[in-house]
Short mmCIF file of N, CA and C in Angstrom, two decimals:
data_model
loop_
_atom_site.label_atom_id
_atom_site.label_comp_id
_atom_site.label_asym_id
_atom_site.label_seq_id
_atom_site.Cartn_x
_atom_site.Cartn_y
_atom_site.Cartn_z
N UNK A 1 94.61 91.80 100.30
CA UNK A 1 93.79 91.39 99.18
C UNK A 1 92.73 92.45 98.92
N UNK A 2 92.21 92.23 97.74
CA UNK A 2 90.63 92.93 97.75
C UNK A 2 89.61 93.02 98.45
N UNK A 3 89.38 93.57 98.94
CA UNK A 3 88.04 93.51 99.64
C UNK A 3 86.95 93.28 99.02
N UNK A 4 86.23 92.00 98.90
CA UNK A 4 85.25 91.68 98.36
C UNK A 4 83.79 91.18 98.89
N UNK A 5 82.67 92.17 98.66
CA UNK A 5 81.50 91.93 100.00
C UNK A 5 80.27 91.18 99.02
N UNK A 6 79.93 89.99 99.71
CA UNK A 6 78.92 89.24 99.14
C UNK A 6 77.70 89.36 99.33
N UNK A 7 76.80 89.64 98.62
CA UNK A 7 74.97 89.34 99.55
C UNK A 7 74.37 88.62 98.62
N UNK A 8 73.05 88.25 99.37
CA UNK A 8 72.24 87.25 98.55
C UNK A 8 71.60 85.67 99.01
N UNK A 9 72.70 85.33 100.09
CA UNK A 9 72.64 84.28 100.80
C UNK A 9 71.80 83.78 101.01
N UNK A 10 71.06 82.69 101.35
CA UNK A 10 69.95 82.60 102.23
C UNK A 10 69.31 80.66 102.21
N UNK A 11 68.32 80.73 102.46
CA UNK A 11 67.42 79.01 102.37
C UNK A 11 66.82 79.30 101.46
N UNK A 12 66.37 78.01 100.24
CA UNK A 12 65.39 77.75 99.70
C UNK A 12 65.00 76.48 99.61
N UNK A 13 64.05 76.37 99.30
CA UNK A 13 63.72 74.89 98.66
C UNK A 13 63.77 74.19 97.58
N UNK A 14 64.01 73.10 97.38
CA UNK A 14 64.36 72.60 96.29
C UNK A 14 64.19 73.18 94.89
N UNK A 15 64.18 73.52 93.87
CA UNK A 15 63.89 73.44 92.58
C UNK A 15 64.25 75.08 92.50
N UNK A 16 64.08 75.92 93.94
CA UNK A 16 63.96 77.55 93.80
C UNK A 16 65.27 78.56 93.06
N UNK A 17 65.18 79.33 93.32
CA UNK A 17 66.29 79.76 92.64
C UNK A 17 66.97 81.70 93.69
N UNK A 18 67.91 81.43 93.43
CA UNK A 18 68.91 82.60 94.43
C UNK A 18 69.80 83.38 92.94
N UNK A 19 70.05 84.75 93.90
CA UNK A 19 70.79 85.16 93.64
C UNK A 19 71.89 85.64 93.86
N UNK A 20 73.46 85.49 94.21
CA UNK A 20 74.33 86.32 94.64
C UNK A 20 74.56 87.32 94.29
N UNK A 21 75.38 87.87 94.97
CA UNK A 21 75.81 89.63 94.47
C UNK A 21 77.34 89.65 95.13
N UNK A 22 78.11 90.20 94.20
CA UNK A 22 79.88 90.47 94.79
C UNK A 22 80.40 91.83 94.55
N UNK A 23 80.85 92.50 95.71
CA UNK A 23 81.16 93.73 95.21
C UNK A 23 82.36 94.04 95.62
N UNK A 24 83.48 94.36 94.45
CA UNK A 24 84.74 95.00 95.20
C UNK A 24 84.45 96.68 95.59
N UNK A 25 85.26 96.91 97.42
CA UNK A 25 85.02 97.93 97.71
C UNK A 25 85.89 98.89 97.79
N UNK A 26 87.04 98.73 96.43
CA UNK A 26 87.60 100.23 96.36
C UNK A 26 87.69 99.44 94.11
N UNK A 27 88.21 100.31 93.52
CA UNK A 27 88.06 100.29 92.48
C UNK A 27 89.52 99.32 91.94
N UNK A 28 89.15 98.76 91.12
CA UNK A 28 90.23 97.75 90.28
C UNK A 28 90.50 98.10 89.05
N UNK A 29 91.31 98.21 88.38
CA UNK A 29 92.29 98.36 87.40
C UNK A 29 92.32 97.44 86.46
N UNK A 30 92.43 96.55 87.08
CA UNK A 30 92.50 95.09 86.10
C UNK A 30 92.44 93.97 86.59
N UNK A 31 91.87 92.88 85.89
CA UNK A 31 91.24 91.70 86.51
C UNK A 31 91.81 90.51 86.15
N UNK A 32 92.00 89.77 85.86
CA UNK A 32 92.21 88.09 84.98
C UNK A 32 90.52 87.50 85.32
N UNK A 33 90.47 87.74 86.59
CA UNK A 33 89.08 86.39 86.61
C UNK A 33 88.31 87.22 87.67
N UNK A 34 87.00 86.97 87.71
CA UNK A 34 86.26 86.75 88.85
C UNK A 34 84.85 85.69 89.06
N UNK A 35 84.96 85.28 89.85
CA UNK A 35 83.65 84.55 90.00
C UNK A 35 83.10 83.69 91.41
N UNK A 36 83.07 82.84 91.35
CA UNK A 36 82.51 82.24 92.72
C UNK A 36 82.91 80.41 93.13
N UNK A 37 83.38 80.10 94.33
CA UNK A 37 83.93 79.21 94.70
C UNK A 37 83.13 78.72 96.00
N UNK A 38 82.55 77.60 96.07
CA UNK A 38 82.16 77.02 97.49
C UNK A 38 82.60 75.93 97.99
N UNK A 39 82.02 75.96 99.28
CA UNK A 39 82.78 74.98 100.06
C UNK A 39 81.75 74.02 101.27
N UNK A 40 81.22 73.00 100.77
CA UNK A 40 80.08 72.47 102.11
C UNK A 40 81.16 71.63 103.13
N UNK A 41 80.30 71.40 103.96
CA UNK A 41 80.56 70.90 105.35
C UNK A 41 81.55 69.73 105.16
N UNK A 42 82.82 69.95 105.64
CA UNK A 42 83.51 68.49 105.42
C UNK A 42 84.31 68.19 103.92
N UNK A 43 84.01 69.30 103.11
CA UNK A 43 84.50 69.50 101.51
C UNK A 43 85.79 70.77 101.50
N UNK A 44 86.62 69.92 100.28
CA UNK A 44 87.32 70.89 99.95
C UNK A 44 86.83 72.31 99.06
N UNK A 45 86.70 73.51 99.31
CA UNK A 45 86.36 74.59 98.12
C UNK A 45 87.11 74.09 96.64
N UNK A 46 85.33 74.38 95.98
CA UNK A 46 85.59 73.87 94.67
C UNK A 46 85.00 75.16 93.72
N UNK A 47 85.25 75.32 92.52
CA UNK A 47 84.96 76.37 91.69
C UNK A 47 83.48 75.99 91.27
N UNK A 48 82.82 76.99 91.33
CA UNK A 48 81.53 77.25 90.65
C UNK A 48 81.20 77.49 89.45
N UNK A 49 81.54 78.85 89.18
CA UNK A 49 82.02 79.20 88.05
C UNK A 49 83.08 80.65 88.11
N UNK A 50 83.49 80.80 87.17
CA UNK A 50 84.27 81.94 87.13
C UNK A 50 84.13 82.92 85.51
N UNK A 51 84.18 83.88 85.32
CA UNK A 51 84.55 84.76 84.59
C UNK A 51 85.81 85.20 83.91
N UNK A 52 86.50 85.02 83.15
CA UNK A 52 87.99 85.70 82.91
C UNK A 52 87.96 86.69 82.30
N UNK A 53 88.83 87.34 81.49
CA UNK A 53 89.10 88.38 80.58
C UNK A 53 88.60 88.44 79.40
N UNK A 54 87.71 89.13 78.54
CA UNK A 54 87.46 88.70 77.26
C UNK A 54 85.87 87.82 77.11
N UNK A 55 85.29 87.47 78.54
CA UNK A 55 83.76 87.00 78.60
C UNK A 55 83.61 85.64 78.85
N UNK A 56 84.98 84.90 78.78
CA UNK A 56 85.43 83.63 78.62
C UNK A 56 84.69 82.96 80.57
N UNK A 57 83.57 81.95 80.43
CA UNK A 57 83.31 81.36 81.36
C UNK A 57 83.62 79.96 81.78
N UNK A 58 83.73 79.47 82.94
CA UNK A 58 83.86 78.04 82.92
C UNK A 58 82.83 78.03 84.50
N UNK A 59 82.49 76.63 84.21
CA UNK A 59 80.89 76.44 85.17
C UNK A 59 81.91 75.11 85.44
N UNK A 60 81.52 74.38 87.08
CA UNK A 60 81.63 73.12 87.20
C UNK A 60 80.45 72.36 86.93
N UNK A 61 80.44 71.64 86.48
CA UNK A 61 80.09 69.93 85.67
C UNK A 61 78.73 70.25 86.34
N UNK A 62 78.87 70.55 87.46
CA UNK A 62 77.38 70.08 88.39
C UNK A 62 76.37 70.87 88.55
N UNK A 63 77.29 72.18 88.11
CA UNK A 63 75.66 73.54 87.94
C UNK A 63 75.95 74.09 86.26
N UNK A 64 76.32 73.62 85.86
CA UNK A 64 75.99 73.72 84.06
C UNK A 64 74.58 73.41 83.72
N UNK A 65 74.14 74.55 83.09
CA UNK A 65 72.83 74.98 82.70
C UNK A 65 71.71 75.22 83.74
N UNK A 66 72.13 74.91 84.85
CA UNK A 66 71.53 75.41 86.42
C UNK A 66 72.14 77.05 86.89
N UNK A 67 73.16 77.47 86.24
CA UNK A 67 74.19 78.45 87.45
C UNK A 67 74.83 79.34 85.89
N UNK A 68 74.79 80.90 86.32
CA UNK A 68 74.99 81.40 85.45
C UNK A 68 75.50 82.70 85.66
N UNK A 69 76.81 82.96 85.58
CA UNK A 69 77.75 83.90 85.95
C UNK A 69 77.51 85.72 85.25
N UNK A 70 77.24 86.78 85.77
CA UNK A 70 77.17 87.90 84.83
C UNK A 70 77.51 89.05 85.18
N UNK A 71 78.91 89.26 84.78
CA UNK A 71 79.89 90.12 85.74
C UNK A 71 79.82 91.93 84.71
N UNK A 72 79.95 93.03 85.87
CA UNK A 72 79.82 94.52 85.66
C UNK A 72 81.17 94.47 85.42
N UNK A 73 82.37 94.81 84.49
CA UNK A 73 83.41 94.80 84.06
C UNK A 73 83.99 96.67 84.68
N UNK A 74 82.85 97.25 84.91
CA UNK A 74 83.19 98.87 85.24
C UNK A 74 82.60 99.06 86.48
N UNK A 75 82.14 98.26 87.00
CA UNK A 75 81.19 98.23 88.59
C UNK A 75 82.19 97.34 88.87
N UNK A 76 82.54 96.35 88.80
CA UNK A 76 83.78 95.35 89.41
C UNK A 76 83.19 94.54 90.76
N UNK A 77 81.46 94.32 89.74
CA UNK A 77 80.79 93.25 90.66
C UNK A 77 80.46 92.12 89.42
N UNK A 78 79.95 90.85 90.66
CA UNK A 78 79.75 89.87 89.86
C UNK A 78 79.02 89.08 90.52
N UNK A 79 77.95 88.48 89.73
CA UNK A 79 75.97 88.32 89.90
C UNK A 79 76.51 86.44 89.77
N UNK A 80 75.76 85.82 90.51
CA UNK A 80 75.89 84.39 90.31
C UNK A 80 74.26 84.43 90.49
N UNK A 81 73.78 83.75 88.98
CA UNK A 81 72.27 83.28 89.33
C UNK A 81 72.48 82.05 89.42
N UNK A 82 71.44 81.25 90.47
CA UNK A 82 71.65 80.22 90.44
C UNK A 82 69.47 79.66 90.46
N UNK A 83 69.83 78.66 89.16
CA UNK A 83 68.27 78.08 88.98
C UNK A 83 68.41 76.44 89.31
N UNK A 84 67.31 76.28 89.79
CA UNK A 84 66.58 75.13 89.76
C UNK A 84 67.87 74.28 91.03
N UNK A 85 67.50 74.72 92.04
CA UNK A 85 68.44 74.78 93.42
C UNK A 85 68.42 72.91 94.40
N UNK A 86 69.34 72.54 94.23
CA UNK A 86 69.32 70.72 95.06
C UNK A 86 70.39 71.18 95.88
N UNK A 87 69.56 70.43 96.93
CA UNK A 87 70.26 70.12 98.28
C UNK A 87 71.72 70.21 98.52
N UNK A 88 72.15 69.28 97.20
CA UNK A 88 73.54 69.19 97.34
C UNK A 88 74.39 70.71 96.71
N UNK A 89 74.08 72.06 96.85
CA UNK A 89 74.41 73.15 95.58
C UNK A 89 73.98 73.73 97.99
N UNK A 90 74.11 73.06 98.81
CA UNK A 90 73.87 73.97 100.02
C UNK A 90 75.96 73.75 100.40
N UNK A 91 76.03 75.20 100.80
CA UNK A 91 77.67 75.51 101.02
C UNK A 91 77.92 77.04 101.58
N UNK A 92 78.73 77.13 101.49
CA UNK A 92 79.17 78.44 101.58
C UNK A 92 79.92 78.80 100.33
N UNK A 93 79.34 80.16 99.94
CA UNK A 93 79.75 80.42 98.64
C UNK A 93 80.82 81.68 98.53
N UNK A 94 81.53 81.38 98.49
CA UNK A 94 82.72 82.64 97.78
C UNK A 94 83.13 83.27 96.55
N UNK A 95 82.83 84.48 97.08
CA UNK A 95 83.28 85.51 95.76
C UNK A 95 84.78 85.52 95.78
N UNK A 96 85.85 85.32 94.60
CA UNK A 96 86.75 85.26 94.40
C UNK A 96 87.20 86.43 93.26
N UNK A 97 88.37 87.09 93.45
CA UNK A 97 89.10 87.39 92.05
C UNK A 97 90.55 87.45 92.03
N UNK A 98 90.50 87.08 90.69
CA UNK A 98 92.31 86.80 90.91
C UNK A 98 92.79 87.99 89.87
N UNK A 99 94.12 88.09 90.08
CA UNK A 99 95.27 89.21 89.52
C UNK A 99 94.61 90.70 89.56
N UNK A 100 94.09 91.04 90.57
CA UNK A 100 93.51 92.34 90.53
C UNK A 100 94.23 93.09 90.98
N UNK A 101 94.46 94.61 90.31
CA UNK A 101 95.56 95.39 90.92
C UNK A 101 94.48 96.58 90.74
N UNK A 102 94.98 97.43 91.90
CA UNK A 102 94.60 98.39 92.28
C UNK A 102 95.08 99.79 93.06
N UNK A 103 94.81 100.49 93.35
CA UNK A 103 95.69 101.99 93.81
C UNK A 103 96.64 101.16 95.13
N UNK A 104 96.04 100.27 95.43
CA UNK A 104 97.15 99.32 96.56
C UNK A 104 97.92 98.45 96.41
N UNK A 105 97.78 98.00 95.12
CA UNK A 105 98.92 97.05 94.60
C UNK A 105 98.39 96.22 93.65
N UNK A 106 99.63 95.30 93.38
CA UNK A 106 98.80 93.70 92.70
C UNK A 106 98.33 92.80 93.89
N UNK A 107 97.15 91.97 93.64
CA UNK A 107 96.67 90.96 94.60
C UNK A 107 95.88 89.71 93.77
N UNK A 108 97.18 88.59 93.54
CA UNK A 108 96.76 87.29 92.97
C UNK A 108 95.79 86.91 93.07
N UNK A 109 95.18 86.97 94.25
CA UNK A 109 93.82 86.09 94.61
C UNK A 109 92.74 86.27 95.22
N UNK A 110 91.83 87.14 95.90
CA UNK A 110 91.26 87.91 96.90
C UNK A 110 89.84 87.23 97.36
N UNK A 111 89.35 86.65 98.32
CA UNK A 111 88.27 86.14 98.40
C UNK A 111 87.55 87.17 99.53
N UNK A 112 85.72 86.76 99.11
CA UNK A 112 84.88 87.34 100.14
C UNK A 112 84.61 86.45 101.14
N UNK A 113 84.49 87.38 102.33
CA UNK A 113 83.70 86.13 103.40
C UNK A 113 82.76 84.90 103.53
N UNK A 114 82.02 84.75 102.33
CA UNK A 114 81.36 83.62 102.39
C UNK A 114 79.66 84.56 102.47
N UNK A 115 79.06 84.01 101.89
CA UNK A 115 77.65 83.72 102.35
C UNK A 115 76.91 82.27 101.97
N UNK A 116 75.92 82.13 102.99
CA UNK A 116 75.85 80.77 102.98
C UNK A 116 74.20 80.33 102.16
N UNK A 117 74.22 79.59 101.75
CA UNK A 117 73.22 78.93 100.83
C UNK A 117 72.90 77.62 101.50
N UNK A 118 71.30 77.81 101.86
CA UNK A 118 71.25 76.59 102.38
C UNK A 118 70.18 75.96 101.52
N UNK A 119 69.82 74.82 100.76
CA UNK A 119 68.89 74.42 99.99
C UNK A 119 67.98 73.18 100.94
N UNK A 120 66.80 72.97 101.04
CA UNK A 120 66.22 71.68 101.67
C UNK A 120 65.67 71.15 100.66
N UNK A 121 65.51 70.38 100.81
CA UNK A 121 64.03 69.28 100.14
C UNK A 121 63.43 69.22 100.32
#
């Protein structure tokens, strides 16, 4: 897959606000999607939001107008802001991209290691 390296992670407190950062570390060719997927304790990984081709975004239900995706199309990184931060938005967050091909091949799906977001109250 892609190698995809995340930073940004960290604790805040309620209402605060984070930023991620995703970086692929050799160069991509072409994309369909990228964006970010988490997963808390005991949960299946669910989509955050994502990016596709053309600027086209989709946010889940629960960080719409909280969470806001803003991807380098020639850097082949991608920024997750996330505002006004609840407890329940604490997970591990993954950078994802799908159909990316590169001097190594095609690769459907490629995820980063995770960094973790922890929110309190």
């Amino acid at each position: 897959q892609v190698q995809l390296v995340e930073s940004g992670g960290g604790m805040v407190q309620a209402g605060g606000s984070l930023r991620l950062s995703c970086a692929a570390s050799e160069r991509i060719f072409s994309i369909s999607a990228m964006g970010w997927y988490r997963q808390a304790p005991g949960k299946q990984r669910e989509l955050v939001g994502t990016m596709r081709s053309g600027g086209y975004t989709d946010y889940a239900d629960s960080v719409k107008g909280r969470f806001t995706i803003s991807r380098d199309n020639r850097e082949n990184t991608v920024d997750l802001h996330m505002n006004n931060l609840k407890p329940e938005d604490t997970a591990v967050y993954y950078c994802n991209a799908d159909d990316a091909r590169t001097t190594r091949g095609y690769w459907p799906r490629s995820w980063g290691p995770g960094t973790q977001v922890t929110v309190s109250s």
